[in-house]
PDB file of C-alpha atoms and ligand atoms in Angstrom:
ATOM      1  CA  MET A 673       2.118  -7.508  17.603  1.00  0.00           C
ATOM      2  CA  PRO A 674      -0.497  -5.610  15.732  1.00  0.00           C
ATOM      3  CA  THR A 675      -4.218  -5.404  16.826  1.00  0.00           C
ATOM      4  CA  LEU A 676      -7.216  -4.591  14.939  1.00  0.00           C
ATOM      5  CA  ARG A 677      -9.788  -3.986  17.588  1.00  0.00           C
ATOM      6  CA  SER A 678     -11.915  -1.409  15.752  1.00  0.00           C
ATOM      7  CA  PHE A 679     -13.129  -4.083  13.396  1.00  0.00           C
ATOM      8  CA  ARG A 680     -15.686  -6.866  14.057  1.00  0.00           C
ATOM      9  CA  ARG A 681     -13.351  -9.859  14.705  1.00  0.00           C
ATOM     10  CA  PRO A 682     -12.026 -12.217  13.535  1.00  0.00           C
ATOM     11  CA  LEU A 683     -11.142 -10.466  10.416  1.00  0.00           C
ATOM     12  CA  ARG A 684     -10.883 -11.888   6.822  1.00  0.00           C
ATOM     13  CA  THR A 685      -8.293  -9.991   5.061  1.00  0.00           C
ATOM     14  CA  LEU A 686      -6.720  -9.536   1.499  1.00  0.00           C
ATOM     15  CA  VAL A 687      -3.319  -8.214   0.543  1.00  0.00           C
ATOM     16  CA  ILE A 688      -2.598  -7.674  -3.220  1.00  0.00           C
ATOM     17  CA  GLY A 689       1.085  -7.277  -3.958  1.00  0.00           C
ATOM     18  CA  SER A 690       2.328  -9.743  -1.358  1.00  0.00           C
ATOM     19  CA  SER A 691       5.557 -10.270  -3.285  1.00  0.00           C
ATOM     20  CA  GLY A 692       6.457  -6.608  -2.691  1.00  0.00           C
ATOM     21  CA  ALA A 693       8.300  -5.294   0.263  1.00  0.00           C
ATOM     22  CA  ILE A 694       5.441  -3.515   1.992  1.00  0.00           C
ATOM     23  CA  GLY A 695       2.845  -6.062   0.785  1.00  0.00           C
ATOM     24  CA  GLY A 696       5.022  -8.992   2.144  1.00  0.00           C
ATOM     25  CA  ALA A 697       5.392  -7.158   5.453  1.00  0.00           C
ATOM     26  CA  LEU A 698       1.683  -6.664   5.796  1.00  0.00           C
ATOM     27  CA  VAL A 699       0.969 -10.316   5.188  1.00  0.00           C
ATOM     28  CA  ASP A 700       3.540 -11.273   7.994  1.00  0.00           C
ATOM     29  CA  LEU A 701       2.070  -8.758  10.422  1.00  0.00           C
ATOM     30  CA  LEU A 702      -1.620  -9.815   9.682  1.00  0.00           C
ATOM     31  CA  ALA A 703      -0.541 -13.479  10.155  1.00  0.00           C
ATOM     32  CA  ASP A 704       0.926 -12.504  13.673  1.00  0.00           C
ATOM     33  CA  CYS A 705      -2.347 -10.466  14.475  1.00  0.00           C
ATOM     34  CA  PRO A 706      -4.614 -12.451  16.713  1.00  0.00           C
ATOM     35  CA  ASP A 707      -7.696 -10.523  15.421  1.00  0.00           C
ATOM     36  CA  VAL A 708      -7.120 -11.809  11.930  1.00  0.00           C
ATOM     37  CA  GLU A 709      -8.607 -15.222  10.860  1.00  0.00           C
ATOM     38  CA  SER A 710      -7.350 -15.309   7.267  1.00  0.00           C
ATOM     39  CA  ILE A 711      -5.236 -13.549   4.838  1.00  0.00           C
ATOM     40  CA  LEU A 712      -5.599 -14.075   0.930  1.00  0.00           C
ATOM     41  CA  ALA A 713      -2.167 -13.124  -0.306  1.00  0.00           C
ATOM     42  CA  CYS A 714      -2.169 -12.263  -4.005  1.00  0.00           C
ATOM     43  CA  SER A 715       0.756 -11.634  -6.240  1.00  0.00           C
ATOM     44  CA  ARG A 716       1.316 -12.117  -9.922  1.00  0.00           C
ATOM     45  CA  THR A 717       2.923 -15.347  -9.142  1.00  0.00           C
ATOM     46  CA  ALA A 718       1.333 -17.170  -6.078  1.00  0.00           C
ATOM     47  CA  GLN A 719       3.985 -17.583  -3.491  1.00  0.00           C
ATOM     48  CA  PRO A 720       4.235 -20.133  -0.601  1.00  0.00           C
ATOM     49  CA  GLN A 721       3.230 -18.449   2.677  1.00  0.00           C
ATOM     50  CA  ALA A 722       4.907 -19.273   6.088  1.00  0.00           C
ATOM     51  CA  SER A 723       1.625 -18.970   7.983  1.00  0.00           C
ATOM     52  CA  LEU A 724      -1.230 -21.389   7.769  1.00  0.00           C
ATOM     53  CA  LYS A 725      -3.573 -18.292   7.957  1.00  0.00           C
ATOM     54  CA  ALA A 726      -2.321 -17.090   4.518  1.00  0.00           C
ATOM     55  CA  THR A 727      -3.577 -18.487   1.342  1.00  0.00           C
ATOM     56  CA  PRO A 728      -1.535 -17.657  -1.770  1.00  0.00           C
ATOM     57  CA  ARG A 729      -3.427 -16.793  -5.049  1.00  0.00           C
ATOM     58  CA  ALA A 730      -2.149 -15.475  -8.325  1.00  0.00           C
ATOM     59  CA  MET A 731      -3.440 -12.140  -9.537  1.00  0.00           C
ATOM     60  CA  ASP A 732      -2.282  -9.655 -12.173  1.00  0.00           C
ATOM     61  CA  ILE A 733      -4.128  -6.432 -11.532  1.00  0.00           C
ATOM     62  CA  LEU A 734      -3.816  -5.609 -15.281  1.00  0.00           C
ATOM     63  CA  ASP A 735      -5.856  -8.494 -16.144  1.00  0.00           C
ATOM     64  CA  GLU A 736      -9.435  -8.260 -14.821  1.00  0.00           C
ATOM     65  CA  ALA A 737     -10.273 -11.900 -15.456  1.00  0.00           C
ATOM     66  CA  SER A 738      -7.333 -12.876 -13.189  1.00  0.00           C
ATOM     67  CA  ILE A 739      -8.738 -10.626 -10.488  1.00  0.00           C
ATOM     68  CA  ALA A 740     -12.117 -12.243 -10.585  1.00  0.00           C
ATOM     69  CA  THR A 741     -10.529 -15.735 -10.726  1.00  0.00           C
ATOM     70  CA  ALA A 742      -8.416 -14.919  -7.736  1.00  0.00           C
ATOM     71  CA  LEU A 743     -11.522 -13.776  -5.752  1.00  0.00           C
ATOM     72  CA  ALA A 744     -13.772 -16.650  -6.886  1.00  0.00           C
ATOM     73  CA  GLY A 745     -15.496 -18.353  -3.961  1.00  0.00           C
ATOM     74  CA  VAL A 746     -14.505 -15.454  -1.416  1.00  0.00           C
ATOM     75  CA  GLU A 747     -17.619 -14.537   0.525  1.00  0.00           C
ATOM     76  CA  ARG A 748     -16.388 -11.805   2.750  1.00  0.00           C
ATOM     77  CA  ILE A 749     -13.383  -9.373   3.076  1.00  0.00           C
ATOM     78  CA  ASP A 750     -13.235  -7.219   6.110  1.00  0.00           C
ATOM     79  CA  LEU A 751      -9.861  -5.389   5.252  1.00  0.00           C
ATOM     80  CA  ALA A 752      -8.313  -5.279   1.807  1.00  0.00           C
ATOM     81  CA  ILE A 753      -4.973  -3.516   1.075  1.00  0.00           C
ATOM     82  CA  VAL A 754      -3.735  -3.058  -2.316  1.00  0.00           C
ATOM     83  CA  ALA A 755       0.167  -2.888  -2.089  1.00  0.00           C
ATOM     84  CA  THR A 756       0.989  -2.981  -5.714  1.00  0.00           C
ATOM     85  CA  GLY A 757       2.756  -0.136  -7.627  1.00  0.00           C
ATOM     86  CA  HIS A 758       5.181   0.942 -10.247  1.00  0.00           C
ATOM     87  CA  LEU A 759       7.808   3.689 -10.406  1.00  0.00           C
ATOM     88  CA  HIS A 760      10.681   2.467 -12.667  1.00  0.00           C
ATOM     89  CA  ALA A 761      11.195  -0.567 -14.864  1.00  0.00           C
ATOM     90  CA  SER A 762      13.877  -3.184 -14.216  1.00  0.00           C
ATOM     91  CA  ASP A 763      15.140  -2.597 -17.771  1.00  0.00           C
ATOM     92  CA  GLY A 764      16.614   0.779 -16.569  1.00  0.00           C
ATOM     93  CA  ILE A 765      13.626   3.025 -17.632  1.00  0.00           C
ATOM     94  CA  GLN A 766      13.629   5.719 -14.945  1.00  0.00           C
ATOM     95  CA  PRO A 767      10.949   8.291 -13.913  1.00  0.00           C
ATOM     96  CA  GLU A 768      10.897  11.324 -16.144  1.00  0.00           C
ATOM     97  CA  LYS A 769      13.018  14.238 -14.976  1.00  0.00           C
ATOM     98  CA  SER A 770      11.856  16.515 -17.963  1.00  0.00           C
ATOM     99  CA  TRP A 771       8.926  16.860 -20.354  1.00  0.00           C
ATOM    100  CA  ARG A 772      11.560  15.717 -22.921  1.00  0.00           C
ATOM    101  CA  ALA A 773      11.316  12.225 -21.468  1.00  0.00           C
ATOM    102  CA  LEU A 774       7.537  11.957 -21.730  1.00  0.00           C
ATOM    103  CA  ASP A 775       6.903   8.681 -23.610  1.00  0.00           C
ATOM    104  CA  GLN A 776       3.385   7.319 -24.371  1.00  0.00           C
ATOM    105  CA  ALA A 777       4.084   3.713 -23.470  1.00  0.00           C
ATOM    106  CA  GLN A 778       5.830   4.580 -20.078  1.00  0.00           C
ATOM    107  CA  LEU A 779       2.871   7.021 -19.064  1.00  0.00           C
ATOM    108  CA  LEU A 780       0.394   4.415 -20.007  1.00  0.00           C
ATOM    109  CA  GLN A 781       2.153   1.778 -17.900  1.00  0.00           C
ATOM    110  CA  SER A 782       2.207   4.030 -15.006  1.00  0.00           C
ATOM    111  CA  PHE A 783      -1.521   4.684 -15.115  1.00  0.00           C
ATOM    112  CA  ALA A 784      -2.199   1.025 -15.764  1.00  0.00           C
ATOM    113  CA  ILE A 785      -0.558  -0.219 -12.755  1.00  0.00           C
ATOM    114  CA  ASN A 786      -0.893   2.644 -10.262  1.00  0.00           C
ATOM    115  CA  ALA A 787      -4.510   3.777 -11.126  1.00  0.00           C
ATOM    116  CA  VAL A 788      -6.530   1.404 -13.461  1.00  0.00           C
ATOM    117  CA  GLY A 789      -5.382  -1.858 -11.702  1.00  0.00           C
ATOM    118  CA  PRO A 790      -6.353  -0.829  -8.159  1.00  0.00           C
ATOM    119  CA  ALA A 791      -9.684   0.599  -9.428  1.00  0.00           C
ATOM    120  CA  LEU A 792     -10.472  -2.709 -11.021  1.00  0.00           C
ATOM    121  CA  VAL A 793      -9.566  -4.516  -7.862  1.00  0.00           C
ATOM    122  CA  ALA A 794     -11.907  -2.052  -6.058  1.00  0.00           C
ATOM    123  CA  LYS A 795     -14.687  -3.069  -8.498  1.00  0.00           C
ATOM    124  CA  HIS A 796     -14.374  -6.773  -7.414  1.00  0.00           C
ATOM    125  CA  VAL A 797     -13.600  -6.264  -3.674  1.00  0.00           C
ATOM    126  CA  LEU A 798     -16.006  -3.571  -2.519  1.00  0.00           C
ATOM    127  CA  PRO A 799     -19.127  -5.758  -3.056  1.00  0.00           C
ATOM    128  CA  LEU A 800     -17.361  -8.344  -0.697  1.00  0.00           C
ATOM    129  CA  LEU A 801     -17.159  -5.868   2.272  1.00  0.00           C
ATOM    130  CA  PRO A 802     -19.908  -6.586   4.815  1.00  0.00           C
ATOM    131  CA  ARG A 803     -22.655  -4.055   5.079  1.00  0.00           C
ATOM    132  CA  GLU A 804     -22.391  -3.961   8.910  1.00  0.00           C
ATOM    133  CA  GLY A 805     -19.497  -2.779  10.874  1.00  0.00           C
ATOM    134  CA  LYS A 806     -16.218  -1.191  10.091  1.00  0.00           C
ATOM    135  CA  THR A 807     -14.591  -2.398   6.906  1.00  0.00           C
ATOM    136  CA  VAL A 808     -11.735  -1.009   4.893  1.00  0.00           C
ATOM    137  CA  PHE A 809     -10.411  -1.028   1.283  1.00  0.00           C
ATOM    138  CA  ALA A 810      -7.084   0.772   1.198  1.00  0.00           C
ATOM    139  CA  ALA A 811      -4.619   1.253  -1.632  1.00  0.00           C
ATOM    140  CA  LEU A 812      -1.049   2.296  -1.278  1.00  0.00           C
ATOM    141  CA  SER A 813      -0.586   5.646  -2.993  1.00  0.00           C
ATOM    142  CA  ALA A 814       2.016   8.186  -2.460  1.00  0.00           C
ATOM    143  CA  ARG A 815       2.506  11.757  -1.089  1.00  0.00           C
ATOM    144  CA  VAL A 816       3.800  12.759  -4.511  1.00  0.00           C
ATOM    145  CA  GLY A 817       0.305  12.132  -5.955  1.00  0.00           C
ATOM    146  CA  SER A 818      -0.717  15.307  -4.122  1.00  0.00           C
ATOM    147  CA  ILE A 819      -1.027  18.185  -6.547  1.00  0.00           C
ATOM    148  CA  SER A 820      -0.920  20.860  -3.838  1.00  0.00           C
ATOM    149  CA  ASP A 821       2.186  19.299  -2.474  1.00  0.00           C
ATOM    150  CA  ASN A 822       4.044  19.276  -5.846  1.00  0.00           C
ATOM    151  CA  ASN A 823       6.830  21.917  -5.589  1.00  0.00           C
ATOM    152  CA  LEU A 824       9.683  19.747  -7.076  1.00  0.00           C
ATOM    153  CA  GLY A 825       8.299  18.553 -10.504  1.00  0.00           C
ATOM    154  CA  GLY A 826       9.527  15.544 -12.163  1.00  0.00           C
ATOM    155  CA  TRP A 827       8.313  11.963 -12.095  1.00  0.00           C
ATOM    156  CA  TYR A 828       5.410  12.962 -14.334  1.00  0.00           C
ATOM    157  CA  GLY A 829       3.857   9.414 -14.776  1.00  0.00           C
ATOM    158  CA  TYR A 830       4.151   8.322 -11.096  1.00  0.00           C
ATOM    159  CA  ARG A 831       2.920  11.612  -9.778  1.00  0.00           C
ATOM    160  CA  ALA A 832       0.092  11.830 -12.307  1.00  0.00           C
ATOM    161  CA  SER A 833      -0.919   8.185 -11.964  1.00  0.00           C
ATOM    162  CA  LYS A 834      -1.092   8.418  -7.974  1.00  0.00           C
ATOM    163  CA  ALA A 835      -3.077  11.672  -8.447  1.00  0.00           C
ATOM    164  CA  ALA A 836      -5.467   9.697 -10.677  1.00  0.00           C
ATOM    165  CA  LEU A 837      -5.541   6.910  -8.080  1.00  0.00           C
ATOM    166  CA  ASN A 838      -6.421   9.403  -5.251  1.00  0.00           C
ATOM    167  CA  GLN A 839      -9.340  10.785  -7.323  1.00  0.00           C
ATOM    168  CA  LEU A 840     -10.559   7.162  -7.978  1.00  0.00           C
ATOM    169  CA  ILE A 841     -10.424   6.435  -4.239  1.00  0.00           C
ATOM    170  CA  ARG A 842     -12.376   9.523  -3.435  1.00  0.00           C
ATOM    171  CA  THR A 843     -15.015   8.751  -6.046  1.00  0.00           C
ATOM    172  CA  LEU A 844     -15.264   5.063  -4.849  1.00  0.00           C
ATOM    173  CA  ALA A 845     -15.565   6.250  -1.319  1.00  0.00           C
ATOM    174  CA  ILE A 846     -18.633   8.468  -2.039  1.00  0.00           C
ATOM    175  CA  GLU A 847     -20.393   5.589  -3.749  1.00  0.00           C
ATOM    176  CA  LEU A 848     -19.315   3.137  -0.908  1.00  0.00           C
ATOM    177  CA  ALA A 849     -20.815   5.406   1.718  1.00  0.00           C
ATOM    178  CA  ARG A 850     -24.188   5.277   0.139  1.00  0.00           C
ATOM    179  CA  GLN A 851     -24.268   1.367   0.616  1.00  0.00           C
ATOM    180  CA  ARG A 852     -22.116   0.809   3.713  1.00  0.00           C
ATOM    181  CA  PRO A 853     -22.233   3.538   6.136  1.00  0.00           C
ATOM    182  CA  ARG A 854     -19.138   2.368   8.240  1.00  0.00           C
ATOM    183  CA  ALA A 855     -17.005   1.322   5.425  1.00  0.00           C
ATOM    184  CA  LEU A 856     -13.823   3.297   4.364  1.00  0.00           C
ATOM    185  CA  CYS A 857     -12.008   3.586   1.130  1.00  0.00           C
ATOM    186  CA  ILE A 858      -8.591   5.279   1.561  1.00  0.00           C
ATOM    187  CA  GLY A 859      -5.207   5.913   0.059  1.00  0.00           C
ATOM    188  CA  LEU A 860      -2.225   5.267   2.161  1.00  0.00           C
ATOM    189  CA  HIS A 861       1.256   6.869   2.064  1.00  0.00           C
ATOM    190  CA  PRO A 862       3.736   4.563   3.691  1.00  0.00           C
ATOM    191  CA  GLY A 863       6.672   7.002   4.034  1.00  0.00           C
ATOM    192  CA  THR A 864       9.917   6.340   2.193  1.00  0.00           C
ATOM    193  CA  VAL A 865      10.522   2.531   2.520  1.00  0.00           C
ATOM    194  CA  ASP A 866      13.330   0.337   1.464  1.00  0.00           C
ATOM    195  CA  SER A 867      12.147  -1.629  -1.331  1.00  0.00           C
ATOM    196  CA  THR A 868      12.915  -2.406  -5.078  1.00  0.00           C
ATOM    197  CA  LEU A 869      10.717   0.572  -6.038  1.00  0.00           C
ATOM    198  CA  SER A 870      12.665   3.149  -3.876  1.00  0.00           C
ATOM    199  CA  ARG A 871      16.171   1.629  -4.107  1.00  0.00           C
ATOM    200  CA  PRO A 872      17.508   3.726  -6.991  1.00  0.00           C
ATOM    201  CA  PHE A 873      16.346   6.855  -5.264  1.00  0.00           C
ATOM    202  CA  GLN A 874      17.661   6.353  -1.617  1.00  0.00           C
ATOM    203  CA  THR A 875      20.775   8.486  -1.709  1.00  0.00           C
ATOM    204  CA  GLY A 876      20.382  11.792   0.263  1.00  0.00           C
ATOM    205  CA  ILE A 877      17.586  10.437   2.485  1.00  0.00           C
ATOM    206  CA  ALA A 878      18.129  11.726   5.993  1.00  0.00           C
ATOM    207  CA  ASP A 879      18.996   9.297   8.748  1.00  0.00           C
ATOM    208  CA  GLY A 880      15.949   7.671  10.194  1.00  0.00           C
ATOM    209  CA  LYS A 881      13.760   8.688   7.231  1.00  0.00           C
ATOM    210  CA  LEU A 882      14.164   5.385   5.368  1.00  0.00           C
ATOM    211  CA  PHE A 883      11.756   2.969   6.840  1.00  0.00           C
ATOM    212  CA  THR A 884      11.955  -0.845   6.837  1.00  0.00           C
ATOM    213  CA  PRO A 885       9.135  -2.550   5.185  1.00  0.00           C
ATOM    214  CA  HIS A 886       8.198  -3.983   8.690  1.00  0.00           C
ATOM    215  CA  PHE A 887       8.027  -0.554  10.376  1.00  0.00           C
ATOM    216  CA  ALA A 888       5.928   0.893   7.587  1.00  0.00           C
ATOM    217  CA  ALA A 889       3.539  -1.881   7.483  1.00  0.00           C
ATOM    218  CA  LYS A 890       3.172  -1.862  11.261  1.00  0.00           C
ATOM    219  CA  ARG A 891       2.415   2.007  11.283  1.00  0.00           C
ATOM    220  CA  LEU A 892      -0.053   1.468   8.352  1.00  0.00           C
ATOM    221  CA  LEU A 893      -2.017  -1.183  10.278  1.00  0.00           C
ATOM    222  CA  ALA A 894      -2.071   1.044  13.486  1.00  0.00           C
ATOM    223  CA  VAL A 895      -3.261   3.945  11.303  1.00  0.00           C
ATOM    224  CA  ILE A 896      -6.010   1.829   9.573  1.00  0.00           C
ATOM    225  CA  ASP A 897      -7.198   0.628  13.113  1.00  0.00           C
ATOM    226  CA  GLY A 898      -7.550   4.216  14.395  1.00  0.00           C
ATOM    227  CA  LEU A 899      -9.485   5.609  11.409  1.00  0.00           C
ATOM    228  CA  ASP A 900     -13.231   6.204  11.261  1.00  0.00           C
ATOM    229  CA  THR A 901     -15.439   7.345   8.472  1.00  0.00           C
ATOM    230  CA  THR A 902     -14.276  10.879   8.678  1.00  0.00           C
ATOM    231  CA  SER A 903     -11.302   9.729   6.816  1.00  0.00           C
ATOM    232  CA  ASN A 904     -13.296   8.020   3.984  1.00  0.00           C
ATOM    233  CA  GLY A 905     -11.907   9.098   0.683  1.00  0.00           C
ATOM    234  CA  GLN A 906      -8.729  10.655   2.029  1.00  0.00           C
ATOM    235  CA  LEU A 907      -4.981   9.928   1.514  1.00  0.00           C
ATOM    236  CA  VAL A 908      -3.562   9.155   4.962  1.00  0.00           C
ATOM    237  CA  ALA A 909       0.063   9.025   5.874  1.00  0.00           C
ATOM    238  CA  TRP A 910       1.935   6.471   7.908  1.00  0.00           C
ATOM    239  CA  ASP A 911       1.898   8.937  10.969  1.00  0.00           C
ATOM    240  CA  GLY A 912      -1.977   9.300  10.864  1.00  0.00           C
ATOM    241  CA  SER A 913      -1.831  12.755   9.196  1.00  0.00           C
ATOM    242  CA  THR A 914      -4.104  13.519   6.228  1.00  0.00           C
ATOM    243  CA  ILE A 915      -2.398  14.738   2.958  1.00  0.00           C
ATOM    244  CA  ALA A 916      -4.147  17.445   1.049  1.00  0.00           C
ATOM    245  CA  PRO A 917      -5.124  16.479  -2.543  1.00  0.00           C
TER     246      PRO A 917
HETATM  247  N1  NAP B1385       8.799   2.288  -1.080  1.00  0.00           N
HETATM  248  C1  NAP B1385       8.449   3.501  -1.011  1.00  0.00           C
HETATM  249  O1  NAP B1385       9.364   4.393  -0.574  1.00  0.00           O
HETATM  250  C2  NAP B1385       7.087   4.041  -1.381  1.00  0.00           C
HETATM  251  C3  NAP B1385       6.826   5.424  -1.019  1.00  0.00           C
HETATM  252  C4  NAP B1385       5.588   5.896  -1.320  1.00  0.00           C
HETATM  253  C5  NAP B1385       4.603   4.934  -1.871  1.00  0.00           C
HETATM  254  N2  NAP B1385       4.822   3.644  -2.101  1.00  0.00           N
HETATM  255  C6  NAP B1385       3.888   2.748  -2.766  1.00  0.00           C
HETATM  256  O2  NAP B1385       3.761   1.600  -2.043  1.00  0.00           O
HETATM  257  C7  NAP B1385       3.422   0.531  -2.851  1.00  0.00           C
HETATM  258  C8  NAP B1385       4.263  -0.723  -2.645  1.00  0.00           C
HETATM  259  O3  NAP B1385       5.449  -0.339  -2.995  1.00  0.00           O
HETATM  260  P1  NAP B1385       6.906  -1.099  -2.488  1.00  0.00           P
HETATM  261  O4  NAP B1385       7.790  -0.080  -1.954  1.00  0.00           O
HETATM  262  O5  NAP B1385       6.470  -2.332  -1.445  1.00  0.00           O
HETATM  263  O6  NAP B1385       7.372  -1.669  -3.894  1.00  0.00           O
HETATM  264  P2  NAP B1385       7.767  -3.223  -4.393  1.00  0.00           P
HETATM  265  O7  NAP B1385       8.546  -4.059  -3.252  1.00  0.00           O
HETATM  266  O8  NAP B1385       8.536  -2.997  -5.753  1.00  0.00           O
HETATM  267  O9  NAP B1385       6.408  -3.886  -4.591  1.00  0.00           O
HETATM  268  C9  NAP B1385       5.493  -3.651  -5.709  1.00  0.00           C
HETATM  269  C10 NAP B1385       4.536  -4.696  -5.896  1.00  0.00           C
HETATM  270  O10 NAP B1385       3.688  -4.377  -7.023  1.00  0.00           O
HETATM  271  C11 NAP B1385       3.377  -5.651  -7.646  1.00  0.00           C
HETATM  272  N3  NAP B1385       2.951  -5.397  -8.921  1.00  0.00           N
HETATM  273  C12 NAP B1385       3.341  -4.683  -9.959  1.00  0.00           C
HETATM  274  N4  NAP B1385       2.777  -4.667 -11.081  1.00  0.00           N
HETATM  275  C13 NAP B1385       1.730  -5.718 -10.714  1.00  0.00           C
HETATM  276  C14 NAP B1385       0.645  -6.283 -11.481  1.00  0.00           C
HETATM  277  N5  NAP B1385       0.431  -5.937 -12.781  1.00  0.00           N
HETATM  278  N6  NAP B1385      -0.175  -7.218 -10.855  1.00  0.00           N
HETATM  279  C15 NAP B1385       0.029  -7.530  -9.648  1.00  0.00           C
HETATM  280  N7  NAP B1385       1.166  -7.133  -8.756  1.00  0.00           N
HETATM  281  C16 NAP B1385       2.045  -6.086  -9.471  1.00  0.00           C
HETATM  282  C17 NAP B1385       4.859  -6.294  -7.645  1.00  0.00           C
HETATM  283  O11 NAP B1385       4.661  -7.716  -7.885  1.00  0.00           O
HETATM  284  P3  NAP B1385       5.753  -8.455  -8.757  1.00  0.00           P
HETATM  285  O12 NAP B1385       6.678  -9.085  -7.570  1.00  0.00           O
HETATM  286  O13 NAP B1385       5.103  -9.447  -9.384  1.00  0.00           O
HETATM  287  O14 NAP B1385       6.605  -7.525  -9.648  1.00  0.00           O
HETATM  288  C18 NAP B1385       5.135  -6.143  -6.148  1.00  0.00           C
HETATM  289  O15 NAP B1385       4.581  -6.989  -5.436  1.00  0.00           O
HETATM  290  C19 NAP B1385       3.452   1.175  -4.205  1.00  0.00           C
HETATM  291  O16 NAP B1385       2.086   1.515  -4.433  1.00  0.00           O
HETATM  292  C20 NAP B1385       4.213   2.417  -4.070  1.00  0.00           C
HETATM  293  O17 NAP B1385       3.946   3.349  -4.962  1.00  0.00           O
HETATM  294  C21 NAP B1385       6.131   3.257  -1.817  1.00  0.00           C
END
């Protein structure tokens, strides 16, 4: 059972992308956490939740009005996790292996879902973080968004949009620190996790390196609980290590 002892308790939490593999596991774990009072579970289609602590709300992160509507009446969020993301389309469109595959619509879709959406969510959620005590706004990013770690190439849109997300997080973190000295705005790398997003790319993953969503979510909550403001603005991995930009 996860704990969130570094926060002022009980926590009011928000998970966006609750229909996803990692987002759904985060909602389940937060529901089991005795330190958590409530979870606002947002996904494009509001989904019934097993726990009475969880309230489903519809939210499309590409539609700012729907972000505002989903958060209407919410007074306080202590921990928010954006677990949305896009790597490939269900219609068979795959991440670009070569510059020959670069396509305006595909690139714009990656940037819209992976960078612009989480930034607009931050615009509406950061003002809801209390000014006192530890609070966290986290967005799931990816190690491949690290420019210094890019030795393989490929996946242009996903890589570039996650790099943009990491820069947005860093910029939001600097502004946030001026108003809320104990707040954190961070990116999280969950490891390689079994999900719809990763499924076409799972061949060749070494034994033990493909995490279940439950394991990844549990690690991410433990990492979040252990962080202090020295990590503000950084991309932090499932094992607690910091990933260079
Ligand atoms: N799985 C991995 O190996 C891995 C590795 C590194 C980083 N990550 C990151 O982890 C995050 C979660 O990925 P996952 O593996 O859990 O993938 P997933 O199961 O495919 O979940 C993706 C989620 O994003 C939501 N979403 C997409 N577009 C949206 C929109 N416009 N508005 C609201 N929600 C939207 C999806 O909602 P719908 O159900 O409505 O489509 C779904 O809930 C992503 O940011 C991903 O880049 C994953």
